[in-house]
Short mmCIF file of C-alpha atoms in Angstrom, two decimals:
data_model
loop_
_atom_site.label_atom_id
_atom_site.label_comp_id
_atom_site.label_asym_id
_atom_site.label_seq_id
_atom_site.Cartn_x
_atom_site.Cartn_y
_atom_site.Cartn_z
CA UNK A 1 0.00 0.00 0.00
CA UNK A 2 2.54 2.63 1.11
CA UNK A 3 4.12 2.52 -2.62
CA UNK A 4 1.00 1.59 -4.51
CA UNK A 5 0.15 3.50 -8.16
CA UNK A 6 -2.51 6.02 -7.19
CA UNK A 7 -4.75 8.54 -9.82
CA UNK A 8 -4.69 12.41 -9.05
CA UNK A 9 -7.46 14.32 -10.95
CA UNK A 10 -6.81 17.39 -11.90
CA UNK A 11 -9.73 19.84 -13.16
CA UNK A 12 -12.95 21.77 -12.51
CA UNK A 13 -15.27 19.45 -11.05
CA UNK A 14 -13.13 16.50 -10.49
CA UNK A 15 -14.13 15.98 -6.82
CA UNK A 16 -17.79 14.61 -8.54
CA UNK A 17 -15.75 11.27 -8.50
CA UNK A 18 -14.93 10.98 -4.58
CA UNK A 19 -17.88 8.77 -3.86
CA UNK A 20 -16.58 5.93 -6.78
CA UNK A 21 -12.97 6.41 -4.74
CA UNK A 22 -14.53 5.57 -1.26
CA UNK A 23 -16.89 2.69 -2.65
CA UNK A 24 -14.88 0.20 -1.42
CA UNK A 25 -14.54 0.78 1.86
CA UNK A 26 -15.68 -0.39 5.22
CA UNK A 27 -16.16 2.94 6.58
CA UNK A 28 -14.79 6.20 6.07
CA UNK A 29 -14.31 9.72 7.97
CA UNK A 30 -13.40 13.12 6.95
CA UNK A 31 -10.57 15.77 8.36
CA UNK A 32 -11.62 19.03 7.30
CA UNK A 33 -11.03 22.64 7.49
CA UNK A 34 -13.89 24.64 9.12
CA UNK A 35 -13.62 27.24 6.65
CA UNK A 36 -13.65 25.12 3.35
CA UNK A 37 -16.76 23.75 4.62
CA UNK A 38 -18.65 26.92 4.92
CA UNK A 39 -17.70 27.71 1.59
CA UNK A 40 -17.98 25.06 -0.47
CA UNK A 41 -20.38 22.53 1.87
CA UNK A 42 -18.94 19.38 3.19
CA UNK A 43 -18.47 16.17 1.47
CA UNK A 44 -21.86 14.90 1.22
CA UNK A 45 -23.07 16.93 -1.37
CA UNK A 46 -20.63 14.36 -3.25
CA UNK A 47 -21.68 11.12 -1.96
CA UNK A 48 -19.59 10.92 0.63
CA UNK A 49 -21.70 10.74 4.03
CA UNK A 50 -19.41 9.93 6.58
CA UNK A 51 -18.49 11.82 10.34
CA UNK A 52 -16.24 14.91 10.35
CA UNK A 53 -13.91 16.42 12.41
CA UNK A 54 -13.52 20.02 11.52
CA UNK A 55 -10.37 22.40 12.23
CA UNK A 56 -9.61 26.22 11.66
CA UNK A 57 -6.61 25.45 9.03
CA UNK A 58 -2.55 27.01 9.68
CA UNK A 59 0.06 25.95 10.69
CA UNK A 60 -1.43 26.22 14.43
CA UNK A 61 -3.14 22.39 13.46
CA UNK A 62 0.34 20.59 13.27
CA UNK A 63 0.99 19.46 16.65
CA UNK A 64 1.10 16.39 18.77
CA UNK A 65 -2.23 17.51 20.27
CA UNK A 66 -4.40 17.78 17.39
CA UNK A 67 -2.83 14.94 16.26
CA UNK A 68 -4.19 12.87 19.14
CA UNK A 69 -7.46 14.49 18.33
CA UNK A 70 -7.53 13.07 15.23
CA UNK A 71 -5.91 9.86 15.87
CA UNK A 72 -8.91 9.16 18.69
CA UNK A 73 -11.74 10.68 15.74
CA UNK A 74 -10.46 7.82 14.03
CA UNK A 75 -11.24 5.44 16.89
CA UNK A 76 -14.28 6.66 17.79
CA UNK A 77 -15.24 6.51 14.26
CA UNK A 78 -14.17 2.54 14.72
CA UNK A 79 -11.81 2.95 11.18
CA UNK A 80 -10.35 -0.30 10.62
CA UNK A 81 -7.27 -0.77 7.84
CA UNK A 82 -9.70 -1.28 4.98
CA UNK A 83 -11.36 2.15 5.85
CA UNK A 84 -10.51 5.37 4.47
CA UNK A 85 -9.38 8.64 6.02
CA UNK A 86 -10.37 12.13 3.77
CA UNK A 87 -8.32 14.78 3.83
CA UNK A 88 -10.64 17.79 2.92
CA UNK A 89 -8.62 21.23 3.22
CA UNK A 90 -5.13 22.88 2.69
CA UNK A 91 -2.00 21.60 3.05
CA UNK A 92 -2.20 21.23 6.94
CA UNK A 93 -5.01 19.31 6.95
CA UNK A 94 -3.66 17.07 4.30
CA UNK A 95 -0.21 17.28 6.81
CA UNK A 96 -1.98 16.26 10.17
CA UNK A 97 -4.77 13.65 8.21
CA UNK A 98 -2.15 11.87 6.46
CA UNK A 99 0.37 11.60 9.25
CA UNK A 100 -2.92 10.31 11.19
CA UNK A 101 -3.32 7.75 8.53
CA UNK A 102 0.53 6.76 8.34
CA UNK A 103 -0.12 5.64 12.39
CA UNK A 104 -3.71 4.24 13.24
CA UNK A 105 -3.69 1.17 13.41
CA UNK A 106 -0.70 0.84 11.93
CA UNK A 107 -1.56 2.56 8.37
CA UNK A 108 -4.84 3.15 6.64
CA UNK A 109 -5.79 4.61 3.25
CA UNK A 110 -5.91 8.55 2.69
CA UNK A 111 -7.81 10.32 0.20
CA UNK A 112 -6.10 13.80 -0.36
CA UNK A 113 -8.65 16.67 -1.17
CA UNK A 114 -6.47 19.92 -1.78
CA UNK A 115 -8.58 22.80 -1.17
CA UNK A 116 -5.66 25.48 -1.93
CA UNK A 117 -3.34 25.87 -4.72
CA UNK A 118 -0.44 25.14 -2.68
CA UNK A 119 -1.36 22.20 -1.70
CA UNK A 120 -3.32 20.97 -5.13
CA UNK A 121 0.54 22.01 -6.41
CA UNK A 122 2.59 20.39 -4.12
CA UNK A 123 1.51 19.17 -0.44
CA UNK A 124 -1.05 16.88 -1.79
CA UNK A 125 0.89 14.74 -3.79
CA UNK A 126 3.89 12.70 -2.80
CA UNK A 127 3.03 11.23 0.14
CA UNK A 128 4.72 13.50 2.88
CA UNK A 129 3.57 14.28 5.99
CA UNK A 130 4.41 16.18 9.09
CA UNK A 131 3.98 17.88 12.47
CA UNK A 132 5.71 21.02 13.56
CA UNK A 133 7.94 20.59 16.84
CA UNK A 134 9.30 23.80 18.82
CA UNK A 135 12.39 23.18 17.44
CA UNK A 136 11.54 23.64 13.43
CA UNK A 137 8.82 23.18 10.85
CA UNK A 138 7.88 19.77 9.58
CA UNK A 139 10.18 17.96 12.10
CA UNK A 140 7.87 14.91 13.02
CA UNK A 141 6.63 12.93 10.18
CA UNK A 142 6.24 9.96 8.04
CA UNK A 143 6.25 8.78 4.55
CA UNK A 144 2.48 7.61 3.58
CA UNK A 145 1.18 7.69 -0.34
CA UNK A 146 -2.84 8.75 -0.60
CA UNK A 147 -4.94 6.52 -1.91
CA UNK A 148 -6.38 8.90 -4.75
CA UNK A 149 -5.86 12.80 -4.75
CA UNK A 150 -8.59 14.79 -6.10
CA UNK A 151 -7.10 18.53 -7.07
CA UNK A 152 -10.59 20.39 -8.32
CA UNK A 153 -9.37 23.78 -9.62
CA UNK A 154 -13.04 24.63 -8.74
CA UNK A 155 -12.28 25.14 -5.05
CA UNK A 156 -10.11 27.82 -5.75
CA UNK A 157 -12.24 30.80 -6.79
CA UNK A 158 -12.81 31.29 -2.95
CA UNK A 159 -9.01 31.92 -1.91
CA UNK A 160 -7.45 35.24 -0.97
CA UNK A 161 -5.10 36.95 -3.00
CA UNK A 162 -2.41 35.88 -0.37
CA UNK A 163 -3.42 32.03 -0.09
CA UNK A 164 -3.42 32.21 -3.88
CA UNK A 165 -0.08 34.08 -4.09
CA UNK A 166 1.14 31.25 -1.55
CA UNK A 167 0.84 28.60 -4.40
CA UNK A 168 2.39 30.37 -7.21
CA UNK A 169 5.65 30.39 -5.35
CA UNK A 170 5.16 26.72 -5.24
CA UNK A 171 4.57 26.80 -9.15
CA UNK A 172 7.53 29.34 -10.02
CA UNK A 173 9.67 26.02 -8.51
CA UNK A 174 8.81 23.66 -9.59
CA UNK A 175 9.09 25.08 -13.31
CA UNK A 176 12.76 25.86 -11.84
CA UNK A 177 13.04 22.18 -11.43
CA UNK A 178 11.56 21.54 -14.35
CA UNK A 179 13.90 23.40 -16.87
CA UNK A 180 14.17 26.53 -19.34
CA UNK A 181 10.70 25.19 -21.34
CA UNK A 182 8.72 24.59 -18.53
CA UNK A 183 9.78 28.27 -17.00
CA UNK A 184 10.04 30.06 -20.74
CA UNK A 185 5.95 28.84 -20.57
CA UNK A 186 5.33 29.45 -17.52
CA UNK A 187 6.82 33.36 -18.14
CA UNK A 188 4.50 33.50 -21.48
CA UNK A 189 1.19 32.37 -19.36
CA UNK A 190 2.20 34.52 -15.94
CA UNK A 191 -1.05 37.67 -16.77
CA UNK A 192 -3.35 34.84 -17.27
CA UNK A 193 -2.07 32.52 -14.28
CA UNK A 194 -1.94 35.44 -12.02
CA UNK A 195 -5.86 36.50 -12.90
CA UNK A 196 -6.71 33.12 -11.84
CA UNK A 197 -8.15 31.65 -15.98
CA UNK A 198 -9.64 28.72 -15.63
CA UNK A 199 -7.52 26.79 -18.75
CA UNK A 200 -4.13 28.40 -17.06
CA UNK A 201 -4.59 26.98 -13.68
CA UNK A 202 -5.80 23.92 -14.45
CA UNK A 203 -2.70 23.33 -17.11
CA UNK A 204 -0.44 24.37 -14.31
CA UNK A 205 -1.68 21.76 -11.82
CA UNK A 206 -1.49 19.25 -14.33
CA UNK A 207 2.22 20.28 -15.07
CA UNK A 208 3.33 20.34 -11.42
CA UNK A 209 1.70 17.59 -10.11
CA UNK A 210 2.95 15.59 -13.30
CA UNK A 211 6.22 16.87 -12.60
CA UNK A 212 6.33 15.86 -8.89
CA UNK A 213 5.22 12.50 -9.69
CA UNK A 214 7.93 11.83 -11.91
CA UNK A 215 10.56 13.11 -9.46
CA UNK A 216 8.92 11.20 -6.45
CA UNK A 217 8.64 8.00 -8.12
CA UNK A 218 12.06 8.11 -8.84
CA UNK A 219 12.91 8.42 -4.82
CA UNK A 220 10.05 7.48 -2.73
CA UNK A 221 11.73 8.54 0.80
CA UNK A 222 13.59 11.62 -0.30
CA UNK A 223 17.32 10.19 -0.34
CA UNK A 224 18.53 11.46 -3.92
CA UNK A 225 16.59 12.79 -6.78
CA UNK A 226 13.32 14.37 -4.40
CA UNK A 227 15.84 16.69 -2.41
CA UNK A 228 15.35 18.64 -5.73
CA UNK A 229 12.32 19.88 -4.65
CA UNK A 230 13.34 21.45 -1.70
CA UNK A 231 14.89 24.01 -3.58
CA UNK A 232 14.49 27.68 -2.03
CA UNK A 233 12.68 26.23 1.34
CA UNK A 234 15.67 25.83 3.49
CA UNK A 235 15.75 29.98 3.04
CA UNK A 236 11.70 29.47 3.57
CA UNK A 237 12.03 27.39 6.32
CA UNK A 238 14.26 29.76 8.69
CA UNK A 239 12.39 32.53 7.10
CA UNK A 240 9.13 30.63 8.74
CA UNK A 241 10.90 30.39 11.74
CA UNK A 242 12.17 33.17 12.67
CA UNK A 243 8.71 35.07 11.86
CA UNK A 244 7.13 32.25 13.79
CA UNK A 245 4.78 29.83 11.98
CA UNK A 246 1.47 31.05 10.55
CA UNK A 247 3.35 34.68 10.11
CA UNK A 248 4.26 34.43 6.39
CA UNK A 249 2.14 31.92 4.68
CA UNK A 250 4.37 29.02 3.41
CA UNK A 251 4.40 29.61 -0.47
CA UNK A 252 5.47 33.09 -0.18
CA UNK A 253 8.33 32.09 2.15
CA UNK A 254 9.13 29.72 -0.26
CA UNK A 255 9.28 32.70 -3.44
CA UNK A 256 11.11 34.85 -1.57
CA UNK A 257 13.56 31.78 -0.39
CA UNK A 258 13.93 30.51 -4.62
CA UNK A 259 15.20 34.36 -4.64
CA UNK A 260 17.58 33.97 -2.47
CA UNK A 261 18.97 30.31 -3.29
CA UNK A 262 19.60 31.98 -7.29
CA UNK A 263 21.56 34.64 -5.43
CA UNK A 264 23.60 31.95 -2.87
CA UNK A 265 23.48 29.94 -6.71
CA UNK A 266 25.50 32.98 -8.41
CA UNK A 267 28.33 33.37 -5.17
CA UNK A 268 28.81 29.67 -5.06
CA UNK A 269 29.61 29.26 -8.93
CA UNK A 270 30.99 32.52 -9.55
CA UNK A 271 28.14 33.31 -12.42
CA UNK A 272 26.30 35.91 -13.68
CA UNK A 273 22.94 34.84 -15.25
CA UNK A 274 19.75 36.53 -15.64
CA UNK A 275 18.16 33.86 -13.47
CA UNK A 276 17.36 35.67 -10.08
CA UNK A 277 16.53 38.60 -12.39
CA UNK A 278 13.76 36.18 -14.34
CA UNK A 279 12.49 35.09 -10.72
CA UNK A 280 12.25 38.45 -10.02
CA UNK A 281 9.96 39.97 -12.73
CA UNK A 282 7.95 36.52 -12.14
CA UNK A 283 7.22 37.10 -8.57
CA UNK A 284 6.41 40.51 -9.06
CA UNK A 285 4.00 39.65 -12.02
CA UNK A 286 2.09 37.28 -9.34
CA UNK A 287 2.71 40.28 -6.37
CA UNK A 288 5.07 38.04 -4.51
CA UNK A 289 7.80 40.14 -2.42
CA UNK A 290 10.84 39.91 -4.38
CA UNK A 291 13.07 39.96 -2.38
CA UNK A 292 13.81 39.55 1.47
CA UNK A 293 13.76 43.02 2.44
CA UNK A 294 10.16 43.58 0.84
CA UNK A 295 9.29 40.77 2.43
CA UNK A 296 10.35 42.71 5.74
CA UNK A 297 8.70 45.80 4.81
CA UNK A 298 5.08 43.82 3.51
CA UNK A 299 4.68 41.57 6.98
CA UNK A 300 6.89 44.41 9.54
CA UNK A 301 9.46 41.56 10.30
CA UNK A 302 12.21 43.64 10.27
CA UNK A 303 13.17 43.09 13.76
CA UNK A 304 12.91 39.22 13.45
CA UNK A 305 13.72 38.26 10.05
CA UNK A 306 17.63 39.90 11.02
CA UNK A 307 20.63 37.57 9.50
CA UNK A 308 21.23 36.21 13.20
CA UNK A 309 17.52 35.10 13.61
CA UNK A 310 17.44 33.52 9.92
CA UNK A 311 20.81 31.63 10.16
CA UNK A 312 19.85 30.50 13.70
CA UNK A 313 16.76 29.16 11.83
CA UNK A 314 18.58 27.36 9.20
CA UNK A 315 20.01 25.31 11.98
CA UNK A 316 17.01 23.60 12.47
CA UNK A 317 16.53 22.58 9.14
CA UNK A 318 15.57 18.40 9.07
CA UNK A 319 17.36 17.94 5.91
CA UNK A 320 21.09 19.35 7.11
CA UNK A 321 23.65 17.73 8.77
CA UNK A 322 24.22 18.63 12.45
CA UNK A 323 24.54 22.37 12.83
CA UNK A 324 25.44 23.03 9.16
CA UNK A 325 22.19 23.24 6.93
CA UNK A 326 22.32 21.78 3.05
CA UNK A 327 20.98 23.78 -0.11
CA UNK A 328 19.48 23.12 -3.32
CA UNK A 329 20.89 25.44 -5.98
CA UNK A 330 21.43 25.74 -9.48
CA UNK A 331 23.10 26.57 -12.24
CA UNK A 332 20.13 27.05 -14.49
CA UNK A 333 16.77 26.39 -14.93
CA UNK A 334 16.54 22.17 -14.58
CA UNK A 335 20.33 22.26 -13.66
CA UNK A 336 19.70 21.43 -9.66
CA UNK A 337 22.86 20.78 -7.12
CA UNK A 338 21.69 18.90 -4.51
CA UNK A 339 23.40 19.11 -0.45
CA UNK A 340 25.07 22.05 -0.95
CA UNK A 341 27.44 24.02 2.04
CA UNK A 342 27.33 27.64 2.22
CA UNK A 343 30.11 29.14 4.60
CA UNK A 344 28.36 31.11 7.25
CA UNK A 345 30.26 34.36 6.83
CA UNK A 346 28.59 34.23 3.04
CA UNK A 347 25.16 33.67 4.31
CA UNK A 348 25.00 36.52 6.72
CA UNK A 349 26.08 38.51 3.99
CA UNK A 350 23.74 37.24 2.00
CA UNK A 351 20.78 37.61 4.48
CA UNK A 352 21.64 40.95 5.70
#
């Protein structure tokens, strides 16, 4: 089960098909964001009648205690390991539900329901998932593919202009990744992305979700090839950190960190592209901060987000060796260096 083939829909109206997904199971129960529900119902309205347990979403959710909370929904719910768990919210919920899944009774199914471009992006698919710890972001969690993943681009007419600005920083990546086609397109379709058309967003969820599927099949548990996609979320990561979680949402972190690994990319190889420039004029197409001091100036971090409090934050990075984080860079779009050691005097130059 844990490595098993699984569909991800991708389009308006897609979630129509959650009832066929669920069909064959002895029960099932459904995680949900409080907020999602008022705006778009809950899951019956799709043939899904099952209980709920709803949450407000953030990164306040993903702790050990709501994690029990949902871990004893699930018992009270009497799930065995032929039920199935729904995720039905933004990339937290997926988080907590799937971890929840990885652990009752030893592993159950999970049905990811991405209610946020973020997570429809990235979060959903993969099979990651993770509490936050005191010490860092993400720093308790498991490996646990969904079942099905049902990405309906309908859901995200609702979003603010910030949760929707979250997932383009998500996108801008993973076109990074991707290589010079996949961000030349991505530069040509950037007016249309950013005013949310319907045939843009749903080609762009198609393209990063097909993209993330060929680089997590490749490395299932994140020990080669899927370290690619961390690129610029070390930066986001202290950046989260240091502002304290929930602060700056987790997509615009993660723009403003793919910023700042092109310019760590450019003092590590000695080169001068036009790559951080390109990043640049694509986040502020989509009204991302492009750079770290906006991203002071937008959110008033400029007391926390100093160099000190940032490299102190990379510290806790999960993915670094004992006190010495790793970065992804590059050398060009789709040309990714993977584990990469920064001397400290260069990042607090870089940071300041």
């Amino acid at each position: 089960m844990p490595n098993a083939p699984y569909d991800v829909h991708v389009g308006e109206g897609v979630l129509q098909g959650i009832a066929a997904a669920t069909a064959g199971a002895d029960r099932v129960a459904v995680v949900s964001d409080r907020e999602v529900c008022a705006l778009h119902g809950d899951l019956r309205r799709h043939g899904v009648d099952a209980p709920m347990l709803e949450f407000d979403g953030g990164e306040s959710i993903k702790t050990l205690g709501v994690l029990e909370e949902v871990l004893d929904f699930c018992a009270a719910s009497s799930l065995s390991r032929s039920s199935i768990l729904v995720a039905y919210g933004g990339g937290t919920v997926g988080d907590l539900t799937g971890m929840a899944a990885s652990l009752f009774k030893r592993g159950l199914r999970v049905i990811q329901v991405p209610t946020t471009l973020l997570a429809q992006v990235d979060a959903s698919v993969g099979g990651k998932t993770a509490i936050n710890l005191a010490a860092g972001k993400n720093l308790a969690g498991t490996f646990h593919q969904p079942h099905a993943v049902f990405c309906d681009t309908g859901l995200l007419g609702t979003l603010s202009e910030a949760e929707y600005q979250s997932g383009l920083g998500e996108v801008i990546k993973t076109a990074l990744i991707e290589g010079e086609p996949a961000l030349a397109q991505l530069e040509s379709i950037s007016r249309d992305l950013g005013a949310r058309a319907v045939t843009a967003l749903s080609d762009t969820v198609a393209r990063c979700v097909t993209t993330k599927a060929r680089v997590v099949v490749s490395d299932p548990e994140e020990r080669g090839a899927r370290r690619s996609l961390n690129l610029g979320h070390t930066f986001a990561h202290a950046i989260e950190h240091a502002a304290g979680y929930g602060r700056v949402p987790h997509g615009i972190a993660v723009a403003v960190g793919l910023q700042l690994a092109a310019s760590a990319s450019e003092r590590v190889y000695a080169s001068s592209t036009d790559l951080g420039e390109r990043i640049g004029r694509l986040l502020s197409a989509f009204g991302l901060p492009a750079d770290l001091e906006e991203l002071r100036s937008r959110y008033s971090l400029g007391a926390a987000l100093t160099a000190n409090a940032l490299i102190e934050g990379l510290g806790h990075d999960k993915k670094g060796r004992v006190g010495a984080p790793e970065f992804v860079l590059m050398r060009g779009p789709g040309d990714i260096e993977l584990g990469v050691m920064i001397a400290e005097e260069e990042l607090r130059d870089l940071l300041a």
